């Protein structure tokens, strides 16, 4: 018998969070492998190990699943980058944020593929979500570029640096997986030596 002052654990809410997480993880994996159009809600439900009705109980559409995946992944990525930068400035900050982005890509390769495919796309239902990721992440790179080279067009060079890390990271993960994150970071940083 439970005491009226003891908070009741809501098993339903915990199960719902677990189902949402399973669906998001399955959707990211499938969309990274096949693309958005080639992935159905049935495919996502099967890969998540849940009923199709459970998918629709948690999300109204496939687009909403992807938007949730991008929002959650973006938040984690930005937190990782901000923590890596900390109080660092200039080249030390650049090295830290490049390393953080590469490490995040290594830890979440499916999200990295999804991000690379969607970050520069326009006219998608989740454009606002991915636009926020792009803006905040590129702004971090632009701030660092501005510290290193105040006369540069920090916004454009920051975007170019972010893009270089993203492409180099995918090249590494997909085609050169034997390289270390430090090796890839050093290669990307050599590109920025002219700043």
GROMACS .gro file of N, CA, C and O in nm, residues 11-12 19 22 36-37 44 49 63 73 77 92-93 101 106 117 119 131 134 144 157 159 167 169-171 176 185 194:
model
  116
   11UNK      N    1   0.456   0.502  -1.494
   11UNK     CA    2   0.514   0.406  -1.588
   11UNK      C    3   0.475   0.435  -1.731
   11UNK      O    4   0.553   0.413  -1.823
   12UNK      N    5   0.354   0.488  -1.751
   12UNK     CA    6   0.308   0.519  -1.887
   12UNK      C    7   0.396   0.626  -1.952
   12UNK      O    8   0.437   0.614  -2.067
   19UNK      N    9   0.950   0.473  -2.603
   19UNK     CA   10   0.901   0.448  -2.739
   19UNK      C   11   0.942   0.561  -2.832
   19UNK      O   12   0.989   0.536  -2.943
   22UNK      N   13   1.304   0.519  -2.918
   22UNK     CA   14   1.324   0.407  -3.011
   22UNK      C   15   1.285   0.449  -3.153
   22UNK      O   16   1.356   0.416  -3.249
   36UNK      N   17   1.509   1.016  -4.686
   36UNK     CA   18   1.378   1.043  -4.627
   36UNK      C   19   1.266   0.981  -4.710
   36UNK      O   20   1.178   0.913  -4.657
   37UNK      N   21   1.268   1.004  -4.839
   37UNK     CA   22   1.159   0.957  -4.926
   37UNK      C   23   1.149   0.805  -4.932
   37UNK      O   24   1.040   0.751  -4.946
   44UNK      N   25   0.998   0.242  -4.017
   44UNK     CA   26   1.044   0.298  -3.889
   44UNK      C   27   0.987   0.215  -3.773
   44UNK      O   28   1.060   0.179  -3.681
   49UNK      N   29   1.085  -0.167  -3.348
   49UNK     CA   30   1.027  -0.277  -3.272
   49UNK      C   31   0.898  -0.238  -3.201
   49UNK      O   32   0.868  -0.288  -3.093
   63UNK      N   33   0.754   1.333  -4.102
   63UNK     CA   34   0.826   1.461  -4.093
   63UNK      C   35   0.844   1.506  -3.949
   63UNK      O   36   0.949   1.558  -3.911
   73UNK      N   37   1.908   1.608  -3.168
   73UNK     CA   38   2.048   1.595  -3.208
   73UNK      C   39   2.118   1.728  -3.211
   73UNK      O   40   2.235   1.741  -3.171
   77UNK      N   41   2.443   1.841  -2.998
   77UNK     CA   42   2.562   1.887  -3.068
   77UNK      C   43   2.605   2.024  -3.021
   77UNK      O   44   2.723   2.048  -2.994
   92UNK      N   45   4.303   2.792  -3.009
   92UNK     CA   46   4.268   2.686  -2.913
   92UNK      C   47   4.117   2.657  -2.919
   92UNK      O   48   4.076   2.541  -2.912
   93UNK      N   49   4.038   2.760  -2.932
   93UNK     CA   50   3.892   2.742  -2.942
   93UNK      C   51   3.857   2.670  -3.072
   93UNK      O   52   3.773   2.580  -3.073
  101UNK      N   53   3.311   1.861  -3.281
  101UNK     CA   54   3.221   1.824  -3.392
  101UNK      C   55   3.261   1.688  -3.447
  101UNK      O   56   3.176   1.601  -3.470
  106UNK      N   57   3.163   1.098  -3.477
  106UNK     CA   58   3.209   0.961  -3.455
  106UNK      C   59   3.112   0.886  -3.363
  106UNK      O   60   3.082   0.769  -3.384
  117UNK      N   61   2.322   1.576  -4.489
  117UNK     CA   62   2.225   1.575  -4.599
  117UNK      C   63   2.124   1.689  -4.589
  117UNK      O   64   2.076   1.738  -4.691
  119UNK      N   65   2.149   1.990  -4.367
  119UNK     CA   66   2.185   2.121  -4.313
  119UNK      C   67   2.183   2.233  -4.418
  119UNK      O   68   2.154   2.348  -4.385
  131UNK      N   69   1.758   2.492  -3.969
  131UNK     CA   70   1.811   2.627  -3.983
  131UNK      C   71   1.866   2.680  -3.852
  131UNK      O   72   1.969   2.748  -3.848
  134UNK      N   73   2.198   2.506  -3.793
  134UNK     CA   74   2.297   2.566  -3.883
  134UNK      C   75   2.341   2.702  -3.831
  134UNK      O   76   2.459   2.732  -3.822
  144UNK      N   77   3.473   3.219  -3.354
  144UNK     CA   78   3.612   3.177  -3.339
  144UNK      C   79   3.697   3.233  -3.453
  144UNK      O   80   3.807   3.284  -3.431
  157UNK      N   81   3.348   3.252  -4.368
  157UNK     CA   82   3.461   3.164  -4.336
  157UNK      C   83   3.421   3.065  -4.226
  157UNK      O   84   3.460   2.948  -4.230
  159UNK      N   85   3.116   2.942  -4.188
  159UNK     CA   86   3.035   2.842  -4.259
  159UNK      C   87   3.124   2.747  -4.338
  159UNK      O   88   3.101   2.626  -4.340
  167UNK      N   89   3.232   1.762  -4.403
  167UNK     CA   90   3.273   1.677  -4.516
  167UNK      C   91   3.392   1.590  -4.479
  167UNK      O   92   3.393   1.469  -4.508
  169UNK      N   93   3.473   1.491  -4.185
  169UNK     CA   94   3.424   1.393  -4.089
  169UNK      C   95   3.352   1.277  -4.158
  169UNK      O   96   3.373   1.160  -4.122
  170UNK      N   97   3.271   1.306  -4.258
  170UNK     CA   98   3.202   1.199  -4.331
  170UNK      C   99   3.301   1.116  -4.412
  170UNK      O  100   3.290   0.993  -4.417
  171UNK      N  101   3.396   1.182  -4.474
  171UNK     CA  102   3.501   1.110  -4.548
  171UNK      C  103   3.572   1.012  -4.455
  171UNK      O  104   3.595   0.896  -4.488
  176UNK      N  105   3.764   0.630  -4.449
  176UNK     CA  106   3.896   0.621  -4.385
  176UNK      C  107   3.882   0.599  -4.234
  176UNK      O  108   3.941   0.671  -4.155
  185UNK      N  109   4.129   1.591  -3.712
  185UNK     CA  110   4.125   1.729  -3.663
  185UNK      C  111   4.248   1.805  -3.710
  185UNK      O  112   4.237   1.919  -3.758
  194UNK      N  113   4.574   2.961  -4.287
  194UNK     CA  114   4.585   3.092  -4.350
  194UNK      C  115   4.503   3.201  -4.282
  194UNK      O  116   4.514   3.318  -4.318
   0.00000   0.00000   0.00000
